[in-house]
Coordinates of C-alpha atoms and ligand atoms in Angstrom, one line a residue:
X3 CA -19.8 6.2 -29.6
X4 CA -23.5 5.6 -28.1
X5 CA -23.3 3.8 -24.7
X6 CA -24.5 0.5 -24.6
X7 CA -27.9 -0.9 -23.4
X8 CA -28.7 -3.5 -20.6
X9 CA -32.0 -5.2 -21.4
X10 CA -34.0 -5.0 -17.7
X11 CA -36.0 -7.8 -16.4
X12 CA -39.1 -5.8 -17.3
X13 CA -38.1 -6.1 -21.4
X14 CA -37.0 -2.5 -21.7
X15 CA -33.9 -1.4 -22.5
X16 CA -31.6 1.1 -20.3
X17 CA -28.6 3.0 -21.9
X18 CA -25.3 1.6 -19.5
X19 CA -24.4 5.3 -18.8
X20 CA -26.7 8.5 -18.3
X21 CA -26.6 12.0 -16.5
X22 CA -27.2 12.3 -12.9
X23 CA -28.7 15.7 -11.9
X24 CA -28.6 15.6 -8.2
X25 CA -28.2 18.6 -5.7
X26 CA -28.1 20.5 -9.3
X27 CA -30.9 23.5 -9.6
X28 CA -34.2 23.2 -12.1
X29 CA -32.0 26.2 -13.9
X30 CA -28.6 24.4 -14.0
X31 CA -30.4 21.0 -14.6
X32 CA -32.1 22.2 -17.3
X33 CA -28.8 23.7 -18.9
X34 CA -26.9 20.5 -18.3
X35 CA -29.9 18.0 -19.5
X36 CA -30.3 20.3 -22.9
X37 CA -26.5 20.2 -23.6
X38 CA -26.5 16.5 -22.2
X39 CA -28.4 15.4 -24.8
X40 CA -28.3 17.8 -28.0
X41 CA -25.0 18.0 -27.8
X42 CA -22.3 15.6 -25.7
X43 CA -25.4 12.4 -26.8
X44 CA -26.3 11.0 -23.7
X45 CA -29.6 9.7 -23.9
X46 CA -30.4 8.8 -20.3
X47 CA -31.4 10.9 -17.4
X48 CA -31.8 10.3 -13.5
X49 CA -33.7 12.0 -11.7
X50 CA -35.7 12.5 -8.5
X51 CA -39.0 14.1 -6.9
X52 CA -36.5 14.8 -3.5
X53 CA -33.7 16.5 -6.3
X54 CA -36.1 19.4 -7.1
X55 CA -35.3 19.7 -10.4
X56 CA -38.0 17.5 -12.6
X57 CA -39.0 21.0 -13.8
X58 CA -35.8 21.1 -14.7
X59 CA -35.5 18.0 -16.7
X60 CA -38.8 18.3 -18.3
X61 CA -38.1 21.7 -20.0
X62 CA -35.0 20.3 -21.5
X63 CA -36.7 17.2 -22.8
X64 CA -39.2 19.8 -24.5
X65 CA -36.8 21.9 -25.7
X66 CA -34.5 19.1 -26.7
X67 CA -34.1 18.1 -30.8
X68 CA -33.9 14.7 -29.7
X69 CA -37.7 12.9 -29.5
X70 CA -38.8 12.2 -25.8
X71 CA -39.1 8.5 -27.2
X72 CA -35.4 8.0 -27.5
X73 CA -34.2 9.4 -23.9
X74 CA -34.7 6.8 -21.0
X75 CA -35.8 8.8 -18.4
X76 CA -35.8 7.8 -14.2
X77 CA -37.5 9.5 -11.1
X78 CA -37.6 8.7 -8.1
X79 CA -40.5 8.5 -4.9
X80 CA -39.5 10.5 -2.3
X81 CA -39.9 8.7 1.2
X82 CA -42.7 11.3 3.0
X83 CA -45.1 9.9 -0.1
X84 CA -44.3 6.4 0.8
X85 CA -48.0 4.0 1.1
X86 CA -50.3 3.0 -1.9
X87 CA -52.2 6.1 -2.1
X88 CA -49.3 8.7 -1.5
X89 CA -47.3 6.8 -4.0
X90 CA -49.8 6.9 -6.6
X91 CA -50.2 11.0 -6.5
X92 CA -46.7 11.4 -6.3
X93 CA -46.0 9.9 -9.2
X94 CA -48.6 11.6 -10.9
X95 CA -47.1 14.9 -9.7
X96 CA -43.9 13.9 -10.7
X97 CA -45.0 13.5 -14.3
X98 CA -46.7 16.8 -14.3
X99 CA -43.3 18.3 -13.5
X100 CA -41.7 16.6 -15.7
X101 CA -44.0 17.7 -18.6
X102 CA -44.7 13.7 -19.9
X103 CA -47.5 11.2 -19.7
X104 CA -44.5 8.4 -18.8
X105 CA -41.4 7.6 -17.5
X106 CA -39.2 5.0 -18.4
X107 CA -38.1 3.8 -14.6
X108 CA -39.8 5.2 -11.5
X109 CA -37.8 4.0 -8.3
X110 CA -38.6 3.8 -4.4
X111 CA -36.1 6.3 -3.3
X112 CA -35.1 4.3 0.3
X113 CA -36.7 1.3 1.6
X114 CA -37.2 3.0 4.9
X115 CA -38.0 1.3 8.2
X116 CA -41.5 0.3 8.2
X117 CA -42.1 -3.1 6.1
X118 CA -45.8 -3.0 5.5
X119 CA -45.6 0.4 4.5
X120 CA -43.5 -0.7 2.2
X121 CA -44.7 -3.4 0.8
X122 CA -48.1 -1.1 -0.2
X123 CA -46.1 1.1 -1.9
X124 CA -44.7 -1.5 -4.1
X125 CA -48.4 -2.4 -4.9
X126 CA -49.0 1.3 -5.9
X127 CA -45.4 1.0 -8.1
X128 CA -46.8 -1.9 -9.7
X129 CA -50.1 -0.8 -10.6
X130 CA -48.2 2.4 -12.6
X131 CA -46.2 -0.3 -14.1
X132 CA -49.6 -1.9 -15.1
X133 CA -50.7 1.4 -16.3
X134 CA -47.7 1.6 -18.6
X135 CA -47.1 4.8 -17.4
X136 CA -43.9 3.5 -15.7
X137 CA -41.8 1.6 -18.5
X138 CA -40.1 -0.2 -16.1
X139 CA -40.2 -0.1 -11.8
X140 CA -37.3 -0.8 -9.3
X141 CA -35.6 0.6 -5.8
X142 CA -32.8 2.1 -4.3
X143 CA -30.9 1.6 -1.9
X144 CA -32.0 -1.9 -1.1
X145 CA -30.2 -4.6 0.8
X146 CA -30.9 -7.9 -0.1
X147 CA -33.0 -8.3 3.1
X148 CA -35.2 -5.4 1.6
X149 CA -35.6 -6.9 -2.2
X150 CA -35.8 -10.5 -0.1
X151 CA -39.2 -8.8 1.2
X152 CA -40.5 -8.2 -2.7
X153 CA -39.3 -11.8 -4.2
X154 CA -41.3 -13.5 -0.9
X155 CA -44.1 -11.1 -1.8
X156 CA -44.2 -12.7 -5.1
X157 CA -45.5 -10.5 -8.2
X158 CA -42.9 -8.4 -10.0
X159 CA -39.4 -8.4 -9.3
X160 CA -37.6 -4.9 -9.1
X161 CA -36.0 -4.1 -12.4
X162 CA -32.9 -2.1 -10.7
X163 CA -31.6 -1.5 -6.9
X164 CA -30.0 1.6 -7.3
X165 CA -27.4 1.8 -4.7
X166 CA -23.7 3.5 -3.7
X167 CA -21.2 2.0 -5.3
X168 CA -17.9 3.4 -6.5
X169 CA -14.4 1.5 -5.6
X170 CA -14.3 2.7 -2.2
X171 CA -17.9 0.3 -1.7
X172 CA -18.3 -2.3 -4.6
X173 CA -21.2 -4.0 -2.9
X174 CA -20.6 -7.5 -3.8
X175 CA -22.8 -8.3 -1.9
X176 CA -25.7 -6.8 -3.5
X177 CA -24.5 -7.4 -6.4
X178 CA -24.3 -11.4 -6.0
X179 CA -28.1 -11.4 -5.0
X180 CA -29.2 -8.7 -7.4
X181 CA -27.8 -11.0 -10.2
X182 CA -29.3 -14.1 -8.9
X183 CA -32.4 -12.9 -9.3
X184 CA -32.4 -10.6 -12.4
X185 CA -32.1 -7.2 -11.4
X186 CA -29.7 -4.9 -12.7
X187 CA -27.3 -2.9 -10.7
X188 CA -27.2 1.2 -11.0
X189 CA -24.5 3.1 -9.4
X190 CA -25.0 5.8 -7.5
X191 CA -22.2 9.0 -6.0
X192 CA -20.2 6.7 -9.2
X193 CA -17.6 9.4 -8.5
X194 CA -17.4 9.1 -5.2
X195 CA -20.1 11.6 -4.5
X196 CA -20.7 15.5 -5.0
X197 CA -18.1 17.7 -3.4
X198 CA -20.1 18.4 -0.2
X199 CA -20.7 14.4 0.1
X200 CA -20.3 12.9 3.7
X201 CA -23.1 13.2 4.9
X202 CA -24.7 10.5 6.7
X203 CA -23.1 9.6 10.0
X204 CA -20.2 7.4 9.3
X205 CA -19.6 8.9 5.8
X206 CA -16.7 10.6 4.7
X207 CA -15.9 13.3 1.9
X208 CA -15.4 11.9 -1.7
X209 CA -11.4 11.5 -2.3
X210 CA -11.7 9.3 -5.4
X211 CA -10.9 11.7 -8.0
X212 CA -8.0 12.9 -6.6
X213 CA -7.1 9.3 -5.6
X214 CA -3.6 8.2 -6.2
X215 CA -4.6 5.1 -7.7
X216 CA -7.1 6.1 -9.8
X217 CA -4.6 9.1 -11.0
X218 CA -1.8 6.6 -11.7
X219 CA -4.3 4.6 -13.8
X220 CA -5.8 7.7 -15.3
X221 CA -2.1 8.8 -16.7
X222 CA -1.4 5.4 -18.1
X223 CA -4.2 5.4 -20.1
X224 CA -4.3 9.7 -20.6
X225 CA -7.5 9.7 -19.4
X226 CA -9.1 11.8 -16.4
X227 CA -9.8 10.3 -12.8
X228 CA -13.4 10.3 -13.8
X229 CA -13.1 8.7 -17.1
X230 CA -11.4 5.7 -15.1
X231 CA -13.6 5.6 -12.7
X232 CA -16.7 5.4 -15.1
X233 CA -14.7 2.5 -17.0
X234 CA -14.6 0.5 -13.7
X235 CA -18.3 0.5 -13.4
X236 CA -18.8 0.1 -17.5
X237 CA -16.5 -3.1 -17.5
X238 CA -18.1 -4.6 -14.1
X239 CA -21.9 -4.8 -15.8
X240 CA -23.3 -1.9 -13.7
X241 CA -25.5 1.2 -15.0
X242 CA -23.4 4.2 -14.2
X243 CA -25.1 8.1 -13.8
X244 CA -22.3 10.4 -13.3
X245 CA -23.4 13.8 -12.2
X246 CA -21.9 17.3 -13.6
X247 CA -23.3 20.2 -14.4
X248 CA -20.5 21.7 -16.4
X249 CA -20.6 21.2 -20.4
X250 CA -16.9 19.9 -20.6
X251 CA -17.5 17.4 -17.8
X252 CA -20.6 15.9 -19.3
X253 CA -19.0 15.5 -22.6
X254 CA -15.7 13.9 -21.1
X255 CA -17.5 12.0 -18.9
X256 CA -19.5 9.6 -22.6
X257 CA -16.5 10.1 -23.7
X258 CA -15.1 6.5 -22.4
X259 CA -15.4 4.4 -25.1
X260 CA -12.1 4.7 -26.8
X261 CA -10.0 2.6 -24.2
X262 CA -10.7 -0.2 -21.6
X263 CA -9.0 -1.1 -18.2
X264 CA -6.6 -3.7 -18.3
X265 CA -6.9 -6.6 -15.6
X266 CA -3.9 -4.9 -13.5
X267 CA -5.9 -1.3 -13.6
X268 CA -9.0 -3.5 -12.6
X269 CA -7.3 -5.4 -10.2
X270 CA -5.0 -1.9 -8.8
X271 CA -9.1 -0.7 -8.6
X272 CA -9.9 -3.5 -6.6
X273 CA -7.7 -2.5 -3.3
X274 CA -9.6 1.0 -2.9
X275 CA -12.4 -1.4 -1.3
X276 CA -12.5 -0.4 2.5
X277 CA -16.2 0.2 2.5
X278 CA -16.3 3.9 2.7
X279 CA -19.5 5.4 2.1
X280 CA -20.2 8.8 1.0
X281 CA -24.2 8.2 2.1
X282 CA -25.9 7.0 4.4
X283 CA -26.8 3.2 5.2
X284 CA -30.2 1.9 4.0
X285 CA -30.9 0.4 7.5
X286 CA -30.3 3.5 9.3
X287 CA -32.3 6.1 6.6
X288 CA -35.7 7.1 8.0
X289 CA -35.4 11.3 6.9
X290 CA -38.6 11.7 5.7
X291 CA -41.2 8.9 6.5
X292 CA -44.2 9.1 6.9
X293 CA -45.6 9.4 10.8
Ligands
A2P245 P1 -19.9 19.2 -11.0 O1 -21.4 19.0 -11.2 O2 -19.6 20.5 -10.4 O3 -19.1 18.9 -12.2 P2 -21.2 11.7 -8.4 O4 -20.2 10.6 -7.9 O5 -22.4 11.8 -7.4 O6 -21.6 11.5 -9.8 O7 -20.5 13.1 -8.2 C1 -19.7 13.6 -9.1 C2 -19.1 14.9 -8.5 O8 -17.9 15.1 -9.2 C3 -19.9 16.1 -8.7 O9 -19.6 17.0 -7.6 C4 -19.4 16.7 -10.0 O10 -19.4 18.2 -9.9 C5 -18.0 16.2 -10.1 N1 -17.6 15.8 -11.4 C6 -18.4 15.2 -12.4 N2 -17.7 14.9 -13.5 C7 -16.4 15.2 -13.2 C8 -15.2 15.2 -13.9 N3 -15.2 14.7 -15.2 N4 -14.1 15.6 -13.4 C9 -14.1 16.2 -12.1 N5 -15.2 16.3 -11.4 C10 -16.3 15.8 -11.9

């Protein structure tokens, strides 16, 4: 079955569950994208100019049988190109490494520390919007003191805060104020991050696929940890990017739509929250700025 879509506040329409690609090489991306979408049908793909692997992405969307057209695909702007001017040559960089004259989301990577700064390159985000060259615009990572910054701004509203979340860190939170005002929600490290995860200060390495919780669950319903885990986010509204690189992951990883959490698995879920991260927090990121 094709994953749903989630209209964004921007009119366009994102597919509920697509690849993520990073700390993958432009080699390995590539071979995952291909497969991703020719052959498992997944037809959304997250990227990022800090991931190192648009070339990547952009040979298997030319290569691909599928049209450019129908895959949703997201970038991100890494935080050294943060201002107006930066912002706008980045993204122009990032489309010539990703071999196409748009992109269907293009997202501030981390909100960073300095507030004018990023406030201008919001303006620059909104004139690609403008341009159409950006389908839709949005952030990640943003607490809702950070997106509070853009709705007193006034102009446009993010279309998604892309932020870590898995069942160890729900972020109700964000999620509350996100909702109030119309922007979707996108899971990042929806696993519980890569293997070599824990690595911002107070993080720890992922233990969510080998959780016995999520196992239990997983058994009940003979699924995998990840297929549960992907459900949770599917069945709590959020826009979910699981990464792999490996053909049989990919596939099993669309293939969720054949069974559904019952309220006890959801609820059973619901006790991993102890607020673990895998990353690091927003207000403490600053790798990268700008001097
Ligand atoms: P790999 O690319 O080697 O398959 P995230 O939470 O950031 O999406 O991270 C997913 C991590 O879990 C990656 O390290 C990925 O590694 C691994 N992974 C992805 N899908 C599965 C799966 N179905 N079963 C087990 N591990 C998976």
């Amino acid at each position: 079955m094709t994953p749903p879509t989630i209209t964004l506040n921007s009119g366009t329409t994102i597919p509920q569950l697509g690849l993520g690609v990073w700390q993958a090489t432009n080699d390995e991306t590539e071979r995952a994208v291909r497969y991703a979408i020719d052959e498992a049908g997944y037809r959304h793909i997250d990227t990022a100019a800090a991931y190192g692997n648009e070339e990547g992405v952009g040979r298997a969307l030319a290569a691909s049988s599928v049209p450019r057209e129908d895959v949703f695909v997201t970038t991100k702007l890494w935080n050294a190109d943060q201002g107006y001017e930066p912002a706008l040559k980045a993204f122009d960089t990032s489309l010539e490494r990703l071999g196409t004259d748009y992109v269907d989301l293009y997202l501030i990577h981390w909100p960073l520390q300095d507030r004018d700064r990023l406030l201008r390159t919001w303006d620059a985000l909104e004139k690609i919007a403008g341009s159409g060259r950006a389908k839709a615009i949005g952030v990640c990572n943003f607490e809702p003191h950070h997106l509070q910054l853009l709705i007193d701004r006034g102009g446009m509203l993010p279309a998604v805060d892309q932020v870590e979340l898995h069942p160890h860190l729900p972020q109700q939170e964000i999620r509350r104020f996100a909702s109030e005002h119309g922007i979707a929600v996108e899971s990042w490290s929806p696993l519980g991050g890569t293997s070599n995860s824990g690595w911002g200060p107070n993080s720890k390495p992922n233990t969510l696929l080998v959780d016995p919780i999520v196992t239990r669950i997983a058994d009940r319903h003979s699924k995998s940890a990840a297929q549960v885990l992907i459900r949770w986010h599917l069945q709590n509204g959020l826009i979910v990017i699981p990464k792999s690189v490996h053909e049989q992951r990919i596939s099993q990883n669309i293939d969720v739509f054949d069974f559904e959490l019952d309220e006890l698995d959801l609820s059973e879920l619901d006790t991993l929250d102890d607020g673990t991260r895998v990353g690091m927090h927003p207000d403490e990121m600053n790798i990268g700025a700008p001097a």
